[in-house]
PDB file of C-alpha atoms in Angstrom:
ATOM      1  CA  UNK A   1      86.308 116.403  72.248  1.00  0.00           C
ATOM      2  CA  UNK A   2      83.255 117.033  74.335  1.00  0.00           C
ATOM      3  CA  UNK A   3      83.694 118.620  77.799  1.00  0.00           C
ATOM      4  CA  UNK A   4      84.722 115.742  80.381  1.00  0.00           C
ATOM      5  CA  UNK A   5      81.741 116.489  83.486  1.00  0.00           C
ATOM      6  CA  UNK A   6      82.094 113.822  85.659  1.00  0.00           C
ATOM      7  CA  UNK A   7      85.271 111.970  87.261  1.00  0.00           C
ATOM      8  CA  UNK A   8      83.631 108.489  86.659  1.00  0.00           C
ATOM      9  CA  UNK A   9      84.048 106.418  83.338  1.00  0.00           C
ATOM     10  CA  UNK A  10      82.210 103.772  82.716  1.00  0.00           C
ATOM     11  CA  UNK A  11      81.419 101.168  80.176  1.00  0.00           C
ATOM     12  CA  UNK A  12      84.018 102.952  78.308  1.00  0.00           C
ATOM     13  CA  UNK A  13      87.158 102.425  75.946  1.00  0.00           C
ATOM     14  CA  UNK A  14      88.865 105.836  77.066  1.00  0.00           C
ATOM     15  CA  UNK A  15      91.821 107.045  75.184  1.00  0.00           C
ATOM     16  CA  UNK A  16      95.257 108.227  76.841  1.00  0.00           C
ATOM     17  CA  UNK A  17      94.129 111.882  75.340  1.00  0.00           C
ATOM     18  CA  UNK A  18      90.030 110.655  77.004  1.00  0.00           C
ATOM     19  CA  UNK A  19      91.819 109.950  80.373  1.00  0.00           C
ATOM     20  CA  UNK A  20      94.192 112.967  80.516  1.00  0.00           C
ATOM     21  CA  UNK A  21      91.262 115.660  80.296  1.00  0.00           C
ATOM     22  CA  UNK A  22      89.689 113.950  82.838  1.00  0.00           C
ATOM     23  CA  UNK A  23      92.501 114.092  85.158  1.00  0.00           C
ATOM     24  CA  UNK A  24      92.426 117.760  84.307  1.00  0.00           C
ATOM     25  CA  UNK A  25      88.770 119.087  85.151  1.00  0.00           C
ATOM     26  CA  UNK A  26      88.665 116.401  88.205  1.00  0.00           C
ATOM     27  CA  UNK A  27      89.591 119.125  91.266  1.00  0.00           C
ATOM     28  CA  UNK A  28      89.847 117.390  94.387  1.00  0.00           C
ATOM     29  CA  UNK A  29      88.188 114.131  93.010  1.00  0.00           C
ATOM     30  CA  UNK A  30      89.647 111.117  92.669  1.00  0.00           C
ATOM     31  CA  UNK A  31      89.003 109.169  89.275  1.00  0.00           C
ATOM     32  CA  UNK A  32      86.907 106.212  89.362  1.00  0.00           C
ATOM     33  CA  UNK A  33      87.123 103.795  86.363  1.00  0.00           C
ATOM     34  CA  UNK A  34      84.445 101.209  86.125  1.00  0.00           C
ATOM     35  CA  UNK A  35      84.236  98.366  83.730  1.00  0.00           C
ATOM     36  CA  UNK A  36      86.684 100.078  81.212  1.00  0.00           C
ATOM     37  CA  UNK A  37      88.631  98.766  78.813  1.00  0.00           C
ATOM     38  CA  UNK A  38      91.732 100.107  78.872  1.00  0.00           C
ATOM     39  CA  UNK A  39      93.538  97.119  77.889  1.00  0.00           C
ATOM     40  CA  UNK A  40      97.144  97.862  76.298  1.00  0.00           C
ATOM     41  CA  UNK A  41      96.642 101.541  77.394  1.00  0.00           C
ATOM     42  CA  UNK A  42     100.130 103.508  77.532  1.00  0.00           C
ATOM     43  CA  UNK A  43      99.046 105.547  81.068  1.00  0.00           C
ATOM     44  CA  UNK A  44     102.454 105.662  82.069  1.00  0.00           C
ATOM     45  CA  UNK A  45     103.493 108.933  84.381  1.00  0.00           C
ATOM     46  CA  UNK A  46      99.789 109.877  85.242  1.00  0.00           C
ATOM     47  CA  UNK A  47      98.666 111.124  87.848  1.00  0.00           C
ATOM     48  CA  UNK A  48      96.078 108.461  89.546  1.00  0.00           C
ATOM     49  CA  UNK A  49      96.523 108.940  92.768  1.00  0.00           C
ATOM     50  CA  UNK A  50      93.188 107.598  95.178  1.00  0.00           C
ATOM     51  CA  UNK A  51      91.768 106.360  91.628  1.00  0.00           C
ATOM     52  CA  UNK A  52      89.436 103.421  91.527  1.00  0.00           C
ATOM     53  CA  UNK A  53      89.318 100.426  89.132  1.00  0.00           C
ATOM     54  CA  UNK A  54      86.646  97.748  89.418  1.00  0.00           C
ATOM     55  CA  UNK A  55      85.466  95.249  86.987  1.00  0.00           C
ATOM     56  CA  UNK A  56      88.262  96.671  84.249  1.00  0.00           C
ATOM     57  CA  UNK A  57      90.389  94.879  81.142  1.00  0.00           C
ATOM     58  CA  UNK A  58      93.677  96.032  81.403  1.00  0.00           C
ATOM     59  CA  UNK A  59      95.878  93.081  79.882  1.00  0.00           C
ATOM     60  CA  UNK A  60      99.407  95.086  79.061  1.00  0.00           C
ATOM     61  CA  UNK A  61      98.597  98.325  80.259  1.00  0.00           C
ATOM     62  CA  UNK A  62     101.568 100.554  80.972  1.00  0.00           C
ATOM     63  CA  UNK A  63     101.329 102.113  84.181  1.00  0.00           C
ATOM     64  CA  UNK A  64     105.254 102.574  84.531  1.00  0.00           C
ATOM     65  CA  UNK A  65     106.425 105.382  86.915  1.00  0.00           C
ATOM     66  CA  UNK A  66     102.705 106.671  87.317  1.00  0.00           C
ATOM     67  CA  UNK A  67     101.180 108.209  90.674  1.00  0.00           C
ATOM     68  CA  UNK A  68      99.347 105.337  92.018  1.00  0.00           C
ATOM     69  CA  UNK A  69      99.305 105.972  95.784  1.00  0.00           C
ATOM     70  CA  UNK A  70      95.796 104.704  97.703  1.00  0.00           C
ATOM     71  CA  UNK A  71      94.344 103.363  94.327  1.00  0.00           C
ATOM     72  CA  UNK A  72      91.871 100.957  94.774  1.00  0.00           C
ATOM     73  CA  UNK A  73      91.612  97.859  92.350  1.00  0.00           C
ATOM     74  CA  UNK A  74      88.752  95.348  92.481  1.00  0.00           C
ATOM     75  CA  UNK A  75      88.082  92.221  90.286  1.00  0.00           C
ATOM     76  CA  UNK A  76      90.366  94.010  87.412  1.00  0.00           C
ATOM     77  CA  UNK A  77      92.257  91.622  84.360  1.00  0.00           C
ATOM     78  CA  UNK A  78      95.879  92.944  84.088  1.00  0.00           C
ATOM     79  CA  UNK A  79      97.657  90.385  82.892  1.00  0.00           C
ATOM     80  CA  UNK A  80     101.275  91.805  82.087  1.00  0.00           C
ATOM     81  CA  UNK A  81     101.205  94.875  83.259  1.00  0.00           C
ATOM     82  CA  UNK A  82     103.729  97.103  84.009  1.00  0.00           C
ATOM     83  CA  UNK A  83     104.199  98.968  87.438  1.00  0.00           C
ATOM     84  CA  UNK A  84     107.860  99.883  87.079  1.00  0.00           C
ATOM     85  CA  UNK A  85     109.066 102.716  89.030  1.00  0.00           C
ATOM     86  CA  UNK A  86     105.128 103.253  90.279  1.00  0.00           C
ATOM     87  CA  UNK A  87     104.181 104.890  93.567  1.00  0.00           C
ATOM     88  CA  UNK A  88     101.605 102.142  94.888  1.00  0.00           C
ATOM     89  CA  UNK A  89     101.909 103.133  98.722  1.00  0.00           C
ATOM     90  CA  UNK A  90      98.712 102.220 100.356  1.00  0.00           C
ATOM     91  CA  UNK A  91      97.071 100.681  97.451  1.00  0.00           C
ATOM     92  CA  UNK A  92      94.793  98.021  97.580  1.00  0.00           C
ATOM     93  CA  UNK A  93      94.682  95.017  95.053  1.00  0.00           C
ATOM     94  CA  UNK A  94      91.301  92.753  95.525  1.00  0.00           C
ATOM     95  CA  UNK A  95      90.258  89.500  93.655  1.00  0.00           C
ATOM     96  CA  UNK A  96      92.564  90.849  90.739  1.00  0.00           C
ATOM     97  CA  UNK A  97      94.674  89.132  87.799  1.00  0.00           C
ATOM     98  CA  UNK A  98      97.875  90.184  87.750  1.00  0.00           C
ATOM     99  CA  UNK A  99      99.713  87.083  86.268  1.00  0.00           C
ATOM    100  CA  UNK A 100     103.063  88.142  84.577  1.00  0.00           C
ATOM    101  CA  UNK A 101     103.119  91.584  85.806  1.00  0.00           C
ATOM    102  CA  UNK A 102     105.846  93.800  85.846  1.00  0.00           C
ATOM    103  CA  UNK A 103     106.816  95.846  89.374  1.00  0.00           C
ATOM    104  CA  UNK A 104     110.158  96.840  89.207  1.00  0.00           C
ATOM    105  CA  UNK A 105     111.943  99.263  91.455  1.00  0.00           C
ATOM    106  CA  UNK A 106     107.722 100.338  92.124  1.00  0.00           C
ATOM    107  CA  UNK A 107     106.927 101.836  95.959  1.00  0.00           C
ATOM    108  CA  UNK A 108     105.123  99.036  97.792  1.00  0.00           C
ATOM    109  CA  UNK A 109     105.146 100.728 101.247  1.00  0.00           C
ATOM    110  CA  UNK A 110     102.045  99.523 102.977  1.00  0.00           C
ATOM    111  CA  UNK A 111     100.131  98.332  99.766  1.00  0.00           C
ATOM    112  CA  UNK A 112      97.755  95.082 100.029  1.00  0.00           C
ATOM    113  CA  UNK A 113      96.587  91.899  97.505  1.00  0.00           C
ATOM    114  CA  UNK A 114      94.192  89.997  98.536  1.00  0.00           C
ATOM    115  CA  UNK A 115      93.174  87.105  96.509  1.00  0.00           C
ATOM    116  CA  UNK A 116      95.177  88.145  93.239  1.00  0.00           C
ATOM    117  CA  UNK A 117      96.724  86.091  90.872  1.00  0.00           C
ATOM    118  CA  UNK A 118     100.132  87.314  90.926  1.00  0.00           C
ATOM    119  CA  UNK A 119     101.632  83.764  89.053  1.00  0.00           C
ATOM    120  CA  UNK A 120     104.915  84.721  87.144  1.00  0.00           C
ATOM    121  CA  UNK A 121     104.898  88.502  88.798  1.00  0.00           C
ATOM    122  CA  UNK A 122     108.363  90.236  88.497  1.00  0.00           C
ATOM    123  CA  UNK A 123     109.263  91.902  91.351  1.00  0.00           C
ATOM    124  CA  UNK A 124     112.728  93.733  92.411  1.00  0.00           C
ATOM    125  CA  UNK A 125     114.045  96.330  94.313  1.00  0.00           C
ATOM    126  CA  UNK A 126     111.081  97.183  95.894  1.00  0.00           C
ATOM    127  CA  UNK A 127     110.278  99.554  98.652  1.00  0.00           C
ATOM    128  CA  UNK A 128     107.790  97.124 100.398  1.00  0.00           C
ATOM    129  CA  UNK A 129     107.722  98.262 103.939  1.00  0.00           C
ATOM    130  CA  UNK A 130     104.400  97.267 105.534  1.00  0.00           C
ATOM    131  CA  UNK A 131     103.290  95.295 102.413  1.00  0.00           C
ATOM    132  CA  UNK A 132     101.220  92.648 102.388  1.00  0.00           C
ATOM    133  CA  UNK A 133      99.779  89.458 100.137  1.00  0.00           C
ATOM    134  CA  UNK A 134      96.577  87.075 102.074  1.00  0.00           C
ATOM    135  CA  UNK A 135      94.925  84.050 100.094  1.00  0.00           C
ATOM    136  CA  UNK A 136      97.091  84.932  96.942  1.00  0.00           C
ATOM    137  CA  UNK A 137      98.849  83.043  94.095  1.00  0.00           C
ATOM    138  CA  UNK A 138     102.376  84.247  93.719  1.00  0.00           C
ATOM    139  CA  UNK A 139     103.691  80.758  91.983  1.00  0.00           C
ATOM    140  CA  UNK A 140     106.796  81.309  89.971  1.00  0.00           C
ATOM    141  CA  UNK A 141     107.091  85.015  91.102  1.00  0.00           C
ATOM    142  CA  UNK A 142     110.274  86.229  91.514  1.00  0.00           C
ATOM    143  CA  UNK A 143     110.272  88.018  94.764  1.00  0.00           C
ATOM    144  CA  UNK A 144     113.975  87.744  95.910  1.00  0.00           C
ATOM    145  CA  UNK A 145     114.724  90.040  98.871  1.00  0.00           C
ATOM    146  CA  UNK A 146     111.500  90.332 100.386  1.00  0.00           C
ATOM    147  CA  UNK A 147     111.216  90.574 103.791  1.00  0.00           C
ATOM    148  CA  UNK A 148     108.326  88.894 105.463  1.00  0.00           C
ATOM    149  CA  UNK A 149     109.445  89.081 108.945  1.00  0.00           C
ATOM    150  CA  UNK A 150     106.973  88.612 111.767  1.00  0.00           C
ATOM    151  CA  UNK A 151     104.249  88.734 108.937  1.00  0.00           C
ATOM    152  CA  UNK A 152     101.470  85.721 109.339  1.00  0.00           C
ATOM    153  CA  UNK A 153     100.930  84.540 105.948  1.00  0.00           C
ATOM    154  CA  UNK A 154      97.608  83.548 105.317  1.00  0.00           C
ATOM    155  CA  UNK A 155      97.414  80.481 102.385  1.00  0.00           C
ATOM    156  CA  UNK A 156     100.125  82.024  99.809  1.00  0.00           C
ATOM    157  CA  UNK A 157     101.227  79.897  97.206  1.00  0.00           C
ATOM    158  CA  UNK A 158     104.940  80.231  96.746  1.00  0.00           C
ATOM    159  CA  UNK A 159     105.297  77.252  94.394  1.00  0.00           C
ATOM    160  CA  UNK A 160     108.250  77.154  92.341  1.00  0.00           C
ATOM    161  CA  UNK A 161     108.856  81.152  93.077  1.00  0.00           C
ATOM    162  CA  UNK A 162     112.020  82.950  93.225  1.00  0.00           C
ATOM    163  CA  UNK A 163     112.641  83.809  97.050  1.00  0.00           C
ATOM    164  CA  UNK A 164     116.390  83.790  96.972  1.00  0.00           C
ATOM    165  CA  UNK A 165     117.125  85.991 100.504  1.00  0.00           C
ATOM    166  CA  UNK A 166     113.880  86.154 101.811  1.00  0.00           C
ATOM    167  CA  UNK A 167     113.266  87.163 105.229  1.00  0.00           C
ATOM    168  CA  UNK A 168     110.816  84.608 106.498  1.00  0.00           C
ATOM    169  CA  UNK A 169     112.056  84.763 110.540  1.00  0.00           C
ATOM    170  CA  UNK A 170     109.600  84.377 112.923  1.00  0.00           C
ATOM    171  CA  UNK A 171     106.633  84.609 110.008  1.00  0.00           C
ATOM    172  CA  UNK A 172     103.423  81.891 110.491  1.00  0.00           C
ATOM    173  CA  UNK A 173     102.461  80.338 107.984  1.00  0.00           C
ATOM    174  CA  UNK A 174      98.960  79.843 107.757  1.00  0.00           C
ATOM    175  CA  UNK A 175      98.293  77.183 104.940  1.00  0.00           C
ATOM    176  CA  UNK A 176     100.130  78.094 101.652  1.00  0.00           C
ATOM    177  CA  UNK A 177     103.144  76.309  99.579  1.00  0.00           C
ATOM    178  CA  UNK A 178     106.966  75.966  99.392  1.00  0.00           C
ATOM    179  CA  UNK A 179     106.887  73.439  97.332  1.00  0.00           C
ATOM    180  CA  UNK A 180     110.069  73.509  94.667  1.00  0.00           C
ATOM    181  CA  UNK A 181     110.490  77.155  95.555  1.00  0.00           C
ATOM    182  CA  UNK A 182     114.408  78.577  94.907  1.00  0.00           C
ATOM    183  CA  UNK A 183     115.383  79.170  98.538  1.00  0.00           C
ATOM    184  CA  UNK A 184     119.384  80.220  98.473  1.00  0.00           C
ATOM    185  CA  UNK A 185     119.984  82.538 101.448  1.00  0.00           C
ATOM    186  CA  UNK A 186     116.543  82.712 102.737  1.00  0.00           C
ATOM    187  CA  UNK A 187     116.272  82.724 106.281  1.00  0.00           C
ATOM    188  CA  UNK A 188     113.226  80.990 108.227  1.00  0.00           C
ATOM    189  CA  UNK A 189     114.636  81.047 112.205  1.00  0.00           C
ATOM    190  CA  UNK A 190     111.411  81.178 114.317  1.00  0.00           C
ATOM    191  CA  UNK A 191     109.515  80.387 111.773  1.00  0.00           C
ATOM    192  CA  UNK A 192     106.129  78.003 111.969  1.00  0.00           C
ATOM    193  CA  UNK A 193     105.738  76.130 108.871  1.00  0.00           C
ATOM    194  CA  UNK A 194     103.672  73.379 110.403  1.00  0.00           C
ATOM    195  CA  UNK A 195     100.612  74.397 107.895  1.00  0.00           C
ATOM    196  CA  UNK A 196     102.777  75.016 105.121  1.00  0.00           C
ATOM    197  CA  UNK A 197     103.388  72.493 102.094  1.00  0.00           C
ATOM    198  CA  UNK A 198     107.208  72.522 101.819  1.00  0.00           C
ATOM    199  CA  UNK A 199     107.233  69.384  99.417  1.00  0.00           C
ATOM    200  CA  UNK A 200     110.504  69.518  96.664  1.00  0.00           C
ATOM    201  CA  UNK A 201     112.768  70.455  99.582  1.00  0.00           C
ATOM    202  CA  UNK A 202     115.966  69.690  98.433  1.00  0.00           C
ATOM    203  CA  UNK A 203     119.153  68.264 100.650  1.00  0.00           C
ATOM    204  CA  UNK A 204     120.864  71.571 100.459  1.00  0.00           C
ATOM    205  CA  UNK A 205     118.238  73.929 101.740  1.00  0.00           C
ATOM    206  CA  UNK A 206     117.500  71.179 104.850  1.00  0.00           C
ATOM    207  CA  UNK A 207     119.466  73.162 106.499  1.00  0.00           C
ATOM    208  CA  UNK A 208     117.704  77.000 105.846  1.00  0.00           C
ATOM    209  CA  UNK A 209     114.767  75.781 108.149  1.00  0.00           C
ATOM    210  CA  UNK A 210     117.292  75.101 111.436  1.00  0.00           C
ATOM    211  CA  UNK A 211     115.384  77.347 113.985  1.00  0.00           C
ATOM    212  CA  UNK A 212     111.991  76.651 112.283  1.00  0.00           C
ATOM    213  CA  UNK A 213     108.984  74.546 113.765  1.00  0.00           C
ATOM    214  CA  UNK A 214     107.168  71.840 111.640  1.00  0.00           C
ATOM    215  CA  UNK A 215     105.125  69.040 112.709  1.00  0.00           C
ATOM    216  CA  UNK A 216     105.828  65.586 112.597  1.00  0.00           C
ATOM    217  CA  UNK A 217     104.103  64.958 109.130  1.00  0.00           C
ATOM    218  CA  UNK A 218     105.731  66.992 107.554  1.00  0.00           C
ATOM    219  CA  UNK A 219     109.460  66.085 108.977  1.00  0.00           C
ATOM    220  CA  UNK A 220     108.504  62.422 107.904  1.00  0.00           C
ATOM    221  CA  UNK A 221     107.912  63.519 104.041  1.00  0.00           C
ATOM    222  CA  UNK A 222     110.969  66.041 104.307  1.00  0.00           C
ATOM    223  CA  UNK A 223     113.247  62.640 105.543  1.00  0.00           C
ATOM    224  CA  UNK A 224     111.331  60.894 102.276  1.00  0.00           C
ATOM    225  CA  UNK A 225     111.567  63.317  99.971  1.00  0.00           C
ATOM    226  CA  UNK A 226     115.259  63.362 100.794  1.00  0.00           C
ATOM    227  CA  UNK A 227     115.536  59.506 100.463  1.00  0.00           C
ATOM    228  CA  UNK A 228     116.592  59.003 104.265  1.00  0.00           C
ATOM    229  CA  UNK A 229     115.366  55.657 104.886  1.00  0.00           C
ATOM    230  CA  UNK A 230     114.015  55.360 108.284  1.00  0.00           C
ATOM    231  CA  UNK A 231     114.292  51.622 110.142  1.00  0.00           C
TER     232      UNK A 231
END
């Protein structure tokens, strides 16, 4: 294997073995991967802390219990990967596909998305202090136990996800969707939903939102969608 000279790949289709000697010869660098493929890539426990990804494949890459902390990822494909047991504190996802990933029991603690596709994402037992999602997909996610308290929540699309216990008290909701999401246990008190879609309410989570503000549209489709006929 030729000597590796330079902490930068790019255009490449690096090997586990490629990526490892890399991370060996780097010193105090920080790996930067640039329009890689490392698509179905087992890069599980490495370290990549501070690493950079832009413009990479990486459909089914394992990244399970690898050193992720203040890794930047821009415009990356990584459709069903898996991020169990990761370190991601203070990473930054940006204009990234990461439908059907995997995240369980990863560290979250003050990590970003912004503008990722996160549809189907499996989420659980997270440490999540500090995180935060903007302008994201997250429909059918399972996110149960997330606390979003006091966040403002800036057009996320919660369709049909799994937010069973979620802490939405006094969060904003700027734009963004409810609609059919699995709500058992969540709490919203202080909450302003007036921008937020919550069509699909059903009877039995009516009364989750008691504390909550919405406007007067949408309490005359909630008395609709619940077949209250108004005279």
């Amino acid at each position: 294997m030729s000597p590796i000279t330079s902490c930068v790949l790019l255009d490449q289709n690096p090997s586990r073995a490629t990526i490892e000697a890399l991370l060996n010869t780097r010193g105090e660098q920080a790996p930067r991967f640039q329009r890689c493929d490392l698509e179905g890539l087992d890069l599980s426990r490495l370290d990549l802390r501070g690493a950079e990804f832009m413009d990479c494949q990486m459909a089914e890459v394992d990244l399970s219990r690898a050193q992720l902390a203040g890794s930047r990822w821009r415009n990356c494909r990584a459709r069903q990967a898996d991020f169990g047991l990761a370190d991601l504190s203070d990473a930054q996802f940006l204009n990234c596909d990461l439908n059907n990933s995997r995240w369980g029991r990863a560290k979250l603690a003050s990590a970003s998305f912004t503008g990722v596709k996160l549809t189907g994402a499996q989420f659980g037992d997270n440490s999540s202090l500090g995180l935060t999602f903007k302008e994201s997909l997250l429909i059918g996610a399972d996110l149960r136990g997330f606390s979003f308290r006091k966040q403002t929540l800036q057009a996320l699309d919660f369709s049909e996800a799994e937010l069973s216990a979620c802490d939405f008290r006094e969060t904003v909701f700027e734009g963004g969707s409810l609609r059919n999401a699995h709500l058992k246990l969540a709490r919203f008190e202080g909450a302003d939903l007036r921008e937020a879609d919550l069509g699909g309410l059903k009877l039995a989570n009516a009364a989750l939102f008691k504390g909550a503000t919405i406007s007067a549209r949408q309490a005359a489709a909630l008395v609709q969608e619940l077949g209250i006929h108004v005279a």
